[in-house]
Amino acid sequence: MKKIAFYGKGGIGKSTTASNVSAAFSEMGKKVCQIGCDPKNDSTRLLLGHICKQTVLDAVRDSETGEVAAEDIIHTGFHGIKCIEAGGPEPGVGCAGRGIIVALDLLRSLSTLEEEDIILYDVLGDVVCGGFAVPIREGYATDIYIVSSGELMSLYAANNIAKGIQKFAARGKVRLGGIIGNSRNVMQEKELLEEFAQRLNARLIQFIPRDRSVNQAEVNRQTVIEWAPDSAQADVYRNLAKKITDNNELNVPTPLTFAELENLVMKYGNE
Ligand code: ADP
Ligand code: SF4
Ligand code: MG
């Protein structure tokens, strides 16, 4: 079983990329489960065709006995993909990180995911707090991919996530599988992301163009793989899925300083 996590700044395209990659894995005949670890709860929307109706934390809250059954929290999406949302607290109340700990502990105790070929965690990476580090700290995921554009704040979040991976790699199996570049059309973005990845002791595993088909598919609550299966963009996601499946170049990252990040952005942004 491959245990993968996508991390990255909020709004950078983690859930869109994760859902398309999950769809591509399932086309390859793999049994896939995608787990959203973001209080937004929308990780699996494009696979389910709607917002998840019951998150793990909803089920825990609604249960009078504290018992939660697998069928309460595992929802079936496109191509039979298993979809789970950890859920989060009411806005302004409680700790979202704690919610992820509760949700993942519960999933482990249910042990219904042991048959899967691939488990893909989609994790918010703005706050590298104890809660959001759980998927890597507790060994739930070993192969980490960071989604980033060439914008400074996205690179800043990516670099922080790399610091977390470096720390936990020292005592476990967690490794960085690569940077997934999701374009925001900034200057020389691919070259910038290639150098960023290389300086992190990683590689840019895929550069994903910014494309209207992603927005059209989103409006129709579908992945690009489902909405426009013959498009070039669908092939980009299939390509990424194949590279992730075959990847055996996973490394311990070497994060940059903030000044180094700024210089990197300046080097490509000014040319
Ligand atoms: P995150 O999960 O990181 O918060 P989302 O996957 O929800 O981010 O994406 C944020 C927005 O960006 C969505 O509206 C999505 O459709 C859009 N988006 C993501 N990737 C692309 C892309 N390659 N081209 C065009 N729009 C994109
Ligand atoms: Fe919880 Fe993390 Fe927020 Fe701290 S930073 S309150 S651990 S979600
Ligand atoms: Mg998301």
mmCIF file with all atom_site columns, N, CA and C in Angstrom, residues 30-92:
data_model
loop_
_atom_site.group_PDB
_atom_site.id
_atom_site.type_symbol
_atom_site.label_atom_id
_atom_site.label_alt_id
_atom_site.label_comp_id
_atom_site.label_asym_id
_atom_site.label_entity_id
_atom_site.label_seq_id
_atom_site.pdbx_PDB_ins_code
_atom_site.Cartn_x
_atom_site.Cartn_y
_atom_site.Cartn_z
_atom_site.occupancy
_atom_site.B_iso_or_equiv
_atom_site.pdbx_formal_charge
_atom_site.auth_seq_id
_atom_site.auth_comp_id
_atom_site.auth_asym_id
_atom_site.auth_atom_id
_atom_site.pdbx_PDB_model_num
ATOM 1   N N  . LYS A 1 30 ? -6.304  0.911  -9.664  1.00 0.00 ? 30 LYS A N  1
ATOM 2   C CA . LYS A 1 30 ? -5.918  0.891  -8.242  1.00 0.00 ? 30 LYS A CA 1
ATOM 3   C C  . LYS A 1 30 ? -7.139  1.146  -7.354  1.00 0.00 ? 30 LYS A C  1
ATOM 4   N N  . LYS A 1 31 ? -7.103  0.538  -6.169  1.00 0.00 ? 31 LYS A N  1
ATOM 5   C CA . LYS A 1 31 ? -8.133  0.836  -5.160  1.00 0.00 ? 31 LYS A CA 1
ATOM 6   C C  . LYS A 1 31 ? -7.653  2.034  -4.351  1.00 0.00 ? 31 LYS A C  1
ATOM 7   N N  . VAL A 1 32 ? -8.434  3.104  -4.382  1.00 0.00 ? 32 VAL A N  1
ATOM 8   C CA . VAL A 1 32 ? -7.969  4.384  -3.822  1.00 0.00 ? 32 VAL A CA 1
ATOM 9   C C  . VAL A 1 32 ? -8.908  4.897  -2.732  1.00 0.00 ? 32 VAL A C  1
ATOM 10  N N  . CYS A 1 33 ? -8.308  5.499  -1.715  1.00 0.00 ? 33 CYS A N  1
ATOM 11  C CA . CYS A 1 33 ? -9.094  6.216  -0.708  1.00 0.00 ? 33 CYS A CA 1
ATOM 12  C C  . CYS A 1 33 ? -8.483  7.612  -0.537  1.00 0.00 ? 33 CYS A C  1
ATOM 13  N N  . GLN A 1 34 ? -9.296  8.636  -0.647  1.00 0.00 ? 34 GLN A N  1
ATOM 14  C CA . GLN A 1 34 ? -8.813  10.018 -0.434  1.00 0.00 ? 34 GLN A CA 1
ATOM 15  C C  . GLN A 1 34 ? -9.387  10.556 0.878   1.00 0.00 ? 34 GLN A C  1
ATOM 16  N N  . ILE A 1 35 ? -8.495  11.072 1.712   1.00 0.00 ? 35 ILE A N  1
ATOM 17  C CA . ILE A 1 35 ? -8.917  11.575 3.032   1.00 0.00 ? 35 ILE A CA 1
ATOM 18  C C  . ILE A 1 35 ? -8.614  13.068 3.138   1.00 0.00 ? 35 ILE A C  1
ATOM 19  N N  . GLY A 1 36 ? -9.629  13.875 3.227   1.00 0.00 ? 36 GLY A N  1
ATOM 20  C CA . GLY A 1 36 ? -9.462  15.317 3.370   1.00 0.00 ? 36 GLY A CA 1
ATOM 21  C C  . GLY A 1 36 ? -9.156  15.672 4.817   1.00 0.00 ? 36 GLY A C  1
ATOM 22  N N  . CYS A 1 37 ? -8.024  16.350 5.040   1.00 0.00 ? 37 CYS A N  1
ATOM 23  C CA . CYS A 1 37 ? -7.658  16.789 6.393   1.00 0.00 ? 37 CYS A CA 1
ATOM 24  C C  . CYS A 1 37 ? -7.569  18.304 6.365   1.00 0.00 ? 37 CYS A C  1
ATOM 25  N N  . ASP A 1 38 ? -8.689  18.946 6.221   1.00 0.00 ? 38 ASP A N  1
ATOM 26  C CA . ASP A 1 38 ? -8.760  20.398 6.087   1.00 0.00 ? 38 ASP A CA 1
ATOM 27  C C  . ASP A 1 38 ? -10.158 20.774 6.570   1.00 0.00 ? 38 ASP A C  1
ATOM 28  N N  . PRO A 1 39 ? -10.249 21.722 7.515   1.00 0.00 ? 39 PRO A N  1
ATOM 29  C CA . PRO A 1 39 ? -11.574 22.061 8.040   1.00 0.00 ? 39 PRO A CA 1
ATOM 30  C C  . PRO A 1 39 ? -12.540 22.558 6.963   1.00 0.00 ? 39 PRO A C  1
ATOM 31  N N  . LYS A 1 40 ? -12.051 22.846 5.735   1.00 0.00 ? 40 LYS A N  1
ATOM 32  C CA . LYS A 1 40 ? -12.957 23.248 4.646   1.00 0.00 ? 40 LYS A CA 1
ATOM 33  C C  . LYS A 1 40 ? -13.887 22.109 4.224   1.00 0.00 ? 40 LYS A C  1
ATOM 34  N N  . ASN A 1 41 ? -13.476 20.861 4.481   1.00 0.00 ? 41 ASN A N  1
ATOM 35  C CA . ASN A 1 41 ? -14.304 19.666 4.178   1.00 0.00 ? 41 ASN A CA 1
ATOM 36  C C  . ASN A 1 41 ? -14.635 19.474 2.711   1.00 0.00 ? 41 ASN A C  1
ATOM 37  N N  . ASP A 1 42 ? -13.921 20.109 1.801   1.00 0.00 ? 42 ASP A N  1
ATOM 38  C CA . ASP A 1 42 ? -14.310 20.028 0.386   1.00 0.00 ? 42 ASP A CA 1
ATOM 39  C C  . ASP A 1 42 ? -13.314 19.227 -0.447  1.00 0.00 ? 42 ASP A C  1
ATOM 40  N N  . SER A 1 43 ? -12.447 18.468 0.209   1.00 0.00 ? 43 SER A N  1
ATOM 41  C CA . SER A 1 43 ? -11.413 17.736 -0.533  1.00 0.00 ? 43 SER A CA 1
ATOM 42  C C  . SER A 1 43 ? -12.020 16.808 -1.580  1.00 0.00 ? 43 SER A C  1
ATOM 43  N N  . THR A 1 44 ? -13.103 16.124 -1.204  1.00 0.00 ? 44 THR A N  1
ATOM 44  C CA . THR A 1 44 ? -13.636 15.051 -2.054  1.00 0.00 ? 44 THR A CA 1
ATOM 45  C C  . THR A 1 44 ? -14.850 15.499 -2.879  1.00 0.00 ? 44 THR A C  1
ATOM 46  N N  . ARG A 1 45 ? -15.133 16.798 -2.901  1.00 0.00 ? 45 ARG A N  1
ATOM 47  C CA . ARG A 1 45 ? -16.329 17.298 -3.598  1.00 0.00 ? 45 ARG A CA 1
ATOM 48  C C  . ARG A 1 45 ? -16.365 16.889 -5.077  1.00 0.00 ? 45 ARG A C  1
ATOM 49  N N  . LEU A 1 46 ? -15.224 16.979 -5.747  1.00 0.00 ? 46 LEU A N  1
ATOM 50  C CA . LEU A 1 46 ? -15.212 16.676 -7.186  1.00 0.00 ? 46 LEU A CA 1
ATOM 51  C C  . LEU A 1 46 ? -15.351 15.171 -7.451  1.00 0.00 ? 46 LEU A C  1
ATOM 52  N N  . LEU A 1 47 ? -15.034 14.364 -6.457  1.00 0.00 ? 47 LEU A N  1
ATOM 53  C CA . LEU A 1 47 ? -15.180 12.908 -6.621  1.00 0.00 ? 47 LEU A CA 1
ATOM 54  C C  . LEU A 1 47 ? -16.600 12.470 -6.263  1.00 0.00 ? 47 LEU A C  1
ATOM 55  N N  . LEU A 1 48 ? -17.181 13.125 -5.255  1.00 0.00 ? 48 LEU A N  1
ATOM 56  C CA . LEU A 1 48 ? -18.536 12.753 -4.804  1.00 0.00 ? 48 LEU A CA 1
ATOM 57  C C  . LEU A 1 48 ? -19.629 13.435 -5.632  1.00 0.00 ? 48 LEU A C  1
ATOM 58  N N  . GLY A 1 49 ? -19.292 14.586 -6.224  1.00 0.00 ? 49 GLY A N  1
ATOM 59  C CA . GLY A 1 49 ? -20.305 15.368 -6.942  1.00 0.00 ? 49 GLY A CA 1
ATOM 60  C C  . GLY A 1 49 ? -21.093 16.286 -6.014  1.00 0.00 ? 49 GLY A C  1
ATOM 61  N N  . HIS A 1 50 ? -20.693 16.324 -4.748  1.00 0.00 ? 50 HIS A N  1
ATOM 62  C CA . HIS A 1 50 ? -21.316 17.228 -3.766  1.00 0.00 ? 50 HIS A CA 1
ATOM 63  C C  . HIS A 1 50 ? -20.384 17.317 -2.556  1.00 0.00 ? 50 HIS A C  1
ATOM 64  N N  . ILE A 1 51 ? -20.675 18.269 -1.677  1.00 0.00 ? 51 ILE A N  1
ATOM 65  C CA . ILE A 1 51 ? -19.893 18.370 -0.441  1.00 0.00 ? 51 ILE A CA 1
ATOM 66  C C  . ILE A 1 51 ? -20.217 17.145 0.431   1.00 0.00 ? 51 ILE A C  1
ATOM 67  N N  . CYS A 1 52 ? -19.204 16.602 1.059   1.00 0.00 ? 52 CYS A N  1
ATOM 68  C CA . CYS A 1 52 ? -19.374 15.410 1.901   1.00 0.00 ? 52 CYS A CA 1
ATOM 69  C C  . CYS A 1 52 ? -20.483 15.637 2.933   1.00 0.00 ? 52 CYS A C  1
ATOM 70  N N  . LYS A 1 53 ? -21.413 14.671 2.998   1.00 0.00 ? 53 LYS A N  1
ATOM 71  C CA . LYS A 1 53 ? -22.594 14.893 3.865   1.00 0.00 ? 53 LYS A CA 1
ATOM 72  C C  . LYS A 1 53 ? -22.318 14.594 5.325   1.00 0.00 ? 53 LYS A C  1
ATOM 73  N N  . GLN A 1 54 ? -21.345 13.760 5.598   1.00 0.00 ? 54 GLN A N  1
ATOM 74  C CA . GLN A 1 54 ? -21.029 13.461 6.997   1.00 0.00 ? 54 GLN A CA 1
ATOM 75  C C  . GLN A 1 54 ? -19.517 13.265 7.162   1.00 0.00 ? 54 GLN A C  1
ATOM 76  N N  . THR A 1 55 ? -18.894 14.183 7.897   1.00 0.00 ? 55 THR A N  1
ATOM 77  C CA . THR A 1 55 ? -17.455 14.053 8.146   1.00 0.00 ? 55 THR A CA 1
ATOM 78  C C  . THR A 1 55 ? -17.246 13.101 9.338   1.00 0.00 ? 55 THR A C  1
ATOM 79  N N  . VAL A 1 56 ? -15.999 12.730 9.573   1.00 0.00 ? 56 VAL A N  1
ATOM 80  C CA . VAL A 1 56 ? -15.714 11.848 10.714  1.00 0.00 ? 56 VAL A CA 1
ATOM 81  C C  . VAL A 1 56 ? -16.107 12.549 12.015  1.00 0.00 ? 56 VAL A C  1
ATOM 82  N N  . LEU A 1 57 ? -15.760 13.833 12.127  1.00 0.00 ? 57 LEU A N  1
ATOM 83  C CA . LEU A 1 57 ? -16.100 14.535 13.374  1.00 0.00 ? 57 LEU A CA 1
ATOM 84  C C  . LEU A 1 57 ? -17.605 14.724 13.522  1.00 0.00 ? 57 LEU A C  1
ATOM 85  N N  . ASP A 1 58 ? -18.338 14.918 12.411  1.00 0.00 ? 58 ASP A N  1
ATOM 86  C CA . ASP A 1 58 ? -19.809 14.971 12.487  1.00 0.00 ? 58 ASP A CA 1
ATOM 87  C C  . ASP A 1 58 ? -20.317 13.663 13.077  1.00 0.00 ? 58 ASP A C  1
ATOM 88  N N  . ALA A 1 59 ? -19.803 12.551 12.554  1.00 0.00 ? 59 ALA A N  1
ATOM 89  C CA . ALA A 1 59 ? -20.279 11.231 12.995  1.00 0.00 ? 59 ALA A CA 1
ATOM 90  C C  . ALA A 1 59 ? -19.968 11.018 14.473  1.00 0.00 ? 59 ALA A C  1
ATOM 91  N N  . VAL A 1 60 ? -18.792 11.453 14.902  1.00 0.00 ? 60 VAL A N  1
ATOM 92  C CA . VAL A 1 60 ? -18.423 11.300 16.317  1.00 0.00 ? 60 VAL A CA 1
ATOM 93  C C  . VAL A 1 60 ? -19.365 12.143 17.183  1.00 0.00 ? 60 VAL A C  1
ATOM 94  N N  . ARG A 1 61 ? -19.628 13.374 16.735  1.00 0.00 ? 61 ARG A N  1
ATOM 95  C CA . ARG A 1 61 ? -20.510 14.267 17.509  1.00 0.00 ? 61 ARG A CA 1
ATOM 96  C C  . ARG A 1 61 ? -21.939 13.736 17.588  1.00 0.00 ? 61 ARG A C  1
ATOM 97  N N  . ASP A 1 62 ? -22.412 13.146 16.448  1.00 0.00 ? 62 ASP A N  1
ATOM 98  C CA . ASP A 1 62 ? -23.808 12.699 16.400  1.00 0.00 ? 62 ASP A CA 1
ATOM 99  C C  . ASP A 1 62 ? -24.033 11.359 17.085  1.00 0.00 ? 62 ASP A C  1
ATOM 100 N N  . SER A 1 63 ? -22.952 10.637 17.327  1.00 0.00 ? 63 SER A N  1
ATOM 101 C CA . SER A 1 63 ? -23.110 9.304  17.887  1.00 0.00 ? 63 SER A CA 1
ATOM 102 C C  . SER A 1 63 ? -23.376 9.396  19.390  1.00 0.00 ? 63 SER A C  1
ATOM 103 N N  . GLU A 1 64 ? -24.464 8.749  19.833  1.00 0.00 ? 64 GLU A N  1
ATOM 104 C CA . GLU A 1 64 ? -24.775 8.814  21.267  1.00 0.00 ? 64 GLU A CA 1
ATOM 105 C C  . GLU A 1 64 ? -23.848 7.921  22.071  1.00 0.00 ? 64 GLU A C  1
ATOM 106 N N  . THR A 1 65 ? -23.435 6.823  21.451  1.00 0.00 ? 65 THR A N  1
ATOM 107 C CA . THR A 1 65 ? -22.619 5.851  22.176  1.00 0.00 ? 65 THR A CA 1
ATOM 108 C C  . THR A 1 65 ? -21.125 6.114  22.013  1.00 0.00 ? 65 THR A C  1
ATOM 109 N N  . GLY A 1 66 ? -20.776 6.977  21.055  1.00 0.00 ? 66 GLY A N  1
ATOM 110 C CA . GLY A 1 66 ? -19.359 7.200  20.758  1.00 0.00 ? 66 GLY A CA 1
ATOM 111 C C  . GLY A 1 66 ? -18.857 6.231  19.690  1.00 0.00 ? 66 GLY A C  1
ATOM 112 N N  . GLU A 1 67 ? -19.715 5.232  19.339  1.00 0.00 ? 67 GLU A N  1
ATOM 113 C CA . GLU A 1 67 ? -19.339 4.248  18.318  1.00 0.00 ? 67 GLU A CA 1
ATOM 114 C C  . GLU A 1 67 ? -19.641 4.817  16.935  1.00 0.00 ? 67 GLU A C  1
ATOM 115 N N  . VAL A 1 68 ? -18.719 4.636  16.013  1.00 0.00 ? 68 VAL A N  1
ATOM 116 C CA . VAL A 1 68 ? -18.949 5.092  14.644  1.00 0.00 ? 68 VAL A CA 1
ATOM 117 C C  . VAL A 1 68 ? -18.643 3.927  13.700  1.00 0.00 ? 68 VAL A C  1
ATOM 118 N N  . ALA A 1 69 ? -19.557 3.655  12.768  1.00 0.00 ? 69 ALA A N  1
ATOM 119 C CA . ALA A 1 69 ? -19.337 2.546  11.837  1.00 0.00 ? 69 ALA A CA 1
ATOM 120 C C  . ALA A 1 69 ? -18.649 3.071  10.575  1.00 0.00 ? 69 ALA A C  1
ATOM 121 N N  . ALA A 1 70 ? -17.916 2.195  9.909   1.00 0.00 ? 70 ALA A N  1
ATOM 122 C CA . ALA A 1 70 ? -17.182 2.591  8.701   1.00 0.00 ? 70 ALA A CA 1
ATOM 123 C C  . ALA A 1 70 ? -18.125 3.209  7.670   1.00 0.00 ? 70 ALA A C  1
ATOM 124 N N  . GLU A 1 71 ? -19.307 2.615  7.498   1.00 0.00 ? 71 GLU A N  1
ATOM 125 C CA . GLU A 1 71 ? -20.214 3.125  6.451   1.00 0.00 ? 71 GLU A CA 1
ATOM 126 C C  . GLU A 1 71 ? -20.750 4.533  6.758   1.00 0.00 ? 71 GLU A C  1
ATOM 127 N N  . ASP A 1 72 ? -20.626 4.977  8.012   1.00 0.00 ? 72 ASP A N  1
ATOM 128 C CA . ASP A 1 72 ? -21.072 6.340  8.351   1.00 0.00 ? 72 ASP A CA 1
ATOM 129 C C  . ASP A 1 72 ? -20.105 7.384  7.789   1.00 0.00 ? 72 ASP A C  1
ATOM 130 N N  . ILE A 1 73 ? -18.860 6.994  7.582   1.00 0.00 ? 73 ILE A N  1
ATOM 131 C CA . ILE A 1 73 ? -17.851 8.008  7.248   1.00 0.00 ? 73 ILE A CA 1
ATOM 132 C C  . ILE A 1 73 ? -17.121 7.744  5.927   1.00 0.00 ? 73 ILE A C  1
ATOM 133 N N  . ILE A 1 74 ? -17.298 6.546  5.357   1.00 0.00 ? 74 ILE A N  1
ATOM 134 C CA . ILE A 1 74 ? -16.653 6.260  4.068   1.00 0.00 ? 74 ILE A CA 1
ATOM 135 C C  . ILE A 1 74 ? -17.712 6.389  2.979   1.00 0.00 ? 74 ILE A C  1
ATOM 136 N N  . HIS A 1 75 ? -17.529 7.347  2.099   1.00 0.00 ? 75 HIS A N  1
ATOM 137 C CA . HIS A 1 75 ? -18.508 7.622  1.042   1.00 0.00 ? 75 HIS A CA 1
ATOM 138 C C  . HIS A 1 75 ? -17.894 7.200  -0.289  1.00 0.00 ? 75 HIS A C  1
ATOM 139 N N  . THR A 1 76 ? -18.745 6.702  -1.196  1.00 0.00 ? 76 THR A N  1
ATOM 140 C CA . THR A 1 76 ? -18.213 6.205  -2.468  1.00 0.00 ? 76 THR A CA 1
ATOM 141 C C  . THR A 1 76 ? -18.366 7.256  -3.555  1.00 0.00 ? 76 THR A C  1
ATOM 142 N N  . GLY A 1 77 ? -17.262 7.562  -4.228  1.00 0.00 ? 77 GLY A N  1
ATOM 143 C CA . GLY A 1 77 ? -17.283 8.572  -5.282  1.00 0.00 ? 77 GLY A CA 1
ATOM 144 C C  . GLY A 1 77 ? -16.961 7.974  -6.640  1.00 0.00 ? 77 GLY A C  1
ATOM 145 N N  . PHE A 1 78 ? -16.557 8.839  -7.564  1.00 0.00 ? 78 PHE A N  1
ATOM 146 C CA . PHE A 1 78 ? -16.216 8.470  -8.949  1.00 0.00 ? 78 PHE A CA 1
ATOM 147 C C  . PHE A 1 78 ? -15.405 7.173  -9.000  1.00 0.00 ? 78 PHE A C  1
ATOM 148 N N  . HIS A 1 79 ? -15.828 6.234  -9.845  1.00 0.00 ? 79 HIS A N  1
ATOM 149 C CA . HIS A 1 79 ? -15.064 5.007  -10.086 1.00 0.00 ? 79 HIS A CA 1
ATOM 150 C C  . HIS A 1 79 ? -14.861 4.179  -8.825  1.00 0.00 ? 79 HIS A C  1
ATOM 151 N N  . GLY A 1 80 ? -15.751 4.338  -7.837  1.00 0.00 ? 80 GLY A N  1
ATOM 152 C CA . GLY A 1 80 ? -15.629 3.555  -6.603  1.00 0.00 ? 80 GLY A CA 1
ATOM 153 C C  . GLY A 1 80 ? -14.586 4.064  -5.619  1.00 0.00 ? 80 GLY A C  1
ATOM 154 N N  . ILE A 1 81 ? -14.074 5.272  -5.843  1.00 0.00 ? 81 ILE A N  1
ATOM 155 C CA . ILE A 1 81 ? -13.058 5.828  -4.925  1.00 0.00 ? 81 ILE A CA 1
ATOM 156 C C  . ILE A 1 81 ? -13.685 6.079  -3.552  1.00 0.00 ? 81 ILE A C  1
ATOM 157 N N  . LYS A 1 82 ? -12.991 5.636  -2.496  1.00 0.00 ? 82 LYS A N  1
ATOM 158 C CA . LYS A 1 82 ? -13.486 5.863  -1.138  1.00 0.00 ? 82 LYS A CA 1
ATOM 159 C C  . LYS A 1 82 ? -13.117 7.280  -0.708  1.00 0.00 ? 82 LYS A C  1
ATOM 160 N N  . CYS A 1 83 ? -14.111 8.004  -0.214  1.00 0.00 ? 83 CYS A N  1
ATOM 161 C CA . CYS A 1 83 ? -13.905 9.418  0.133   1.00 0.00 ? 83 CYS A CA 1
ATOM 162 C C  . CYS A 1 83 ? -14.222 9.643  1.602   1.00 0.00 ? 83 CYS A C  1
ATOM 163 N N  . ILE A 1 84 ? -13.288 10.278 2.301   1.00 0.00 ? 84 ILE A N  1
ATOM 164 C CA . ILE A 1 84 ? -13.464 10.557 3.734   1.00 0.00 ? 84 ILE A CA 1
ATOM 165 C C  . ILE A 1 84 ? -13.054 12.004 3.997   1.00 0.00 ? 84 ILE A C  1
ATOM 166 N N  . GLU A 1 85 ? -13.832 12.695 4.827   1.00 0.00 ? 85 GLU A N  1
ATOM 167 C CA . GLU A 1 85 ? -13.431 14.040 5.279   1.00 0.00 ? 85 GLU A CA 1
ATOM 168 C C  . GLU A 1 85 ? -13.275 13.985 6.797   1.00 0.00 ? 85 GLU A C  1
ATOM 169 N N  . ALA A 1 86 ? -12.115 14.386 7.293   1.00 0.00 ? 86 ALA A N  1
ATOM 170 C CA . ALA A 1 86 ? -11.893 14.387 8.740   1.00 0.00 ? 86 ALA A CA 1
ATOM 171 C C  . ALA A 1 86 ? -12.873 15.330 9.426   1.00 0.00 ? 86 ALA A C  1
ATOM 172 N N  . GLY A 1 87 ? -13.116 16.482 8.821   1.00 0.00 ? 87 GLY A N  1
ATOM 173 C CA . GLY A 1 87 ? -14.022 17.462 9.415   1.00 0.00 ? 87 GLY A CA 1
ATOM 174 C C  . GLY A 1 87 ? -13.286 18.427 10.311  1.00 0.00 ? 87 GLY A C  1
ATOM 175 N N  . GLY A 1 88 ? -14.035 19.340 10.911  1.00 0.00 ? 88 GLY A N  1
ATOM 176 C CA . GLY A 1 88 ? -13.390 20.342 11.758  1.00 0.00 ? 88 GLY A CA 1
ATOM 177 C C  . GLY A 1 88 ? -14.378 20.898 12.755  1.00 0.00 ? 88 GLY A C  1
ATOM 178 N N  . PRO A 1 89 ? -13.884 21.739 13.661  1.00 0.00 ? 89 PRO A N  1
ATOM 179 C CA . PRO A 1 89 ? -14.772 22.325 14.670  1.00 0.00 ? 89 PRO A CA 1
ATOM 180 C C  . PRO A 1 89 ? -15.640 23.424 14.054  1.00 0.00 ? 89 PRO A C  1
ATOM 181 N N  . GLU A 1 90 ? -16.627 23.898 14.809  1.00 0.00 ? 90 GLU A N  1
ATOM 182 C CA . GLU A 1 90 ? -17.412 25.060 14.387  1.00 0.00 ? 90 GLU A CA 1
ATOM 183 C C  . GLU A 1 90 ? -16.444 26.232 14.222  1.00 0.00 ? 90 GLU A C  1
ATOM 184 N N  . PRO A 1 91 ? -16.654 27.072 13.177  1.00 0.00 ? 91 PRO A N  1
ATOM 185 C CA . PRO A 1 91 ? -15.736 28.206 13.008  1.00 0.00 ? 91 PRO A CA 1
ATOM 186 C C  . PRO A 1 91 ? -15.617 29.028 14.298  1.00 0.00 ? 91 PRO A C  1
ATOM 187 N N  . GLY A 1 92 ? -14.396 29.311 14.677  1.00 0.00 ? 92 GLY A N  1
ATOM 188 C CA . GLY A 1 92 ? -14.163 30.142 15.863  1.00 0.00 ? 92 GLY A CA 1
ATOM 189 C C  . GLY A 1 92 ? -14.124 29.384 17.172  1.00 0.00 ? 92 GLY A C  1
#
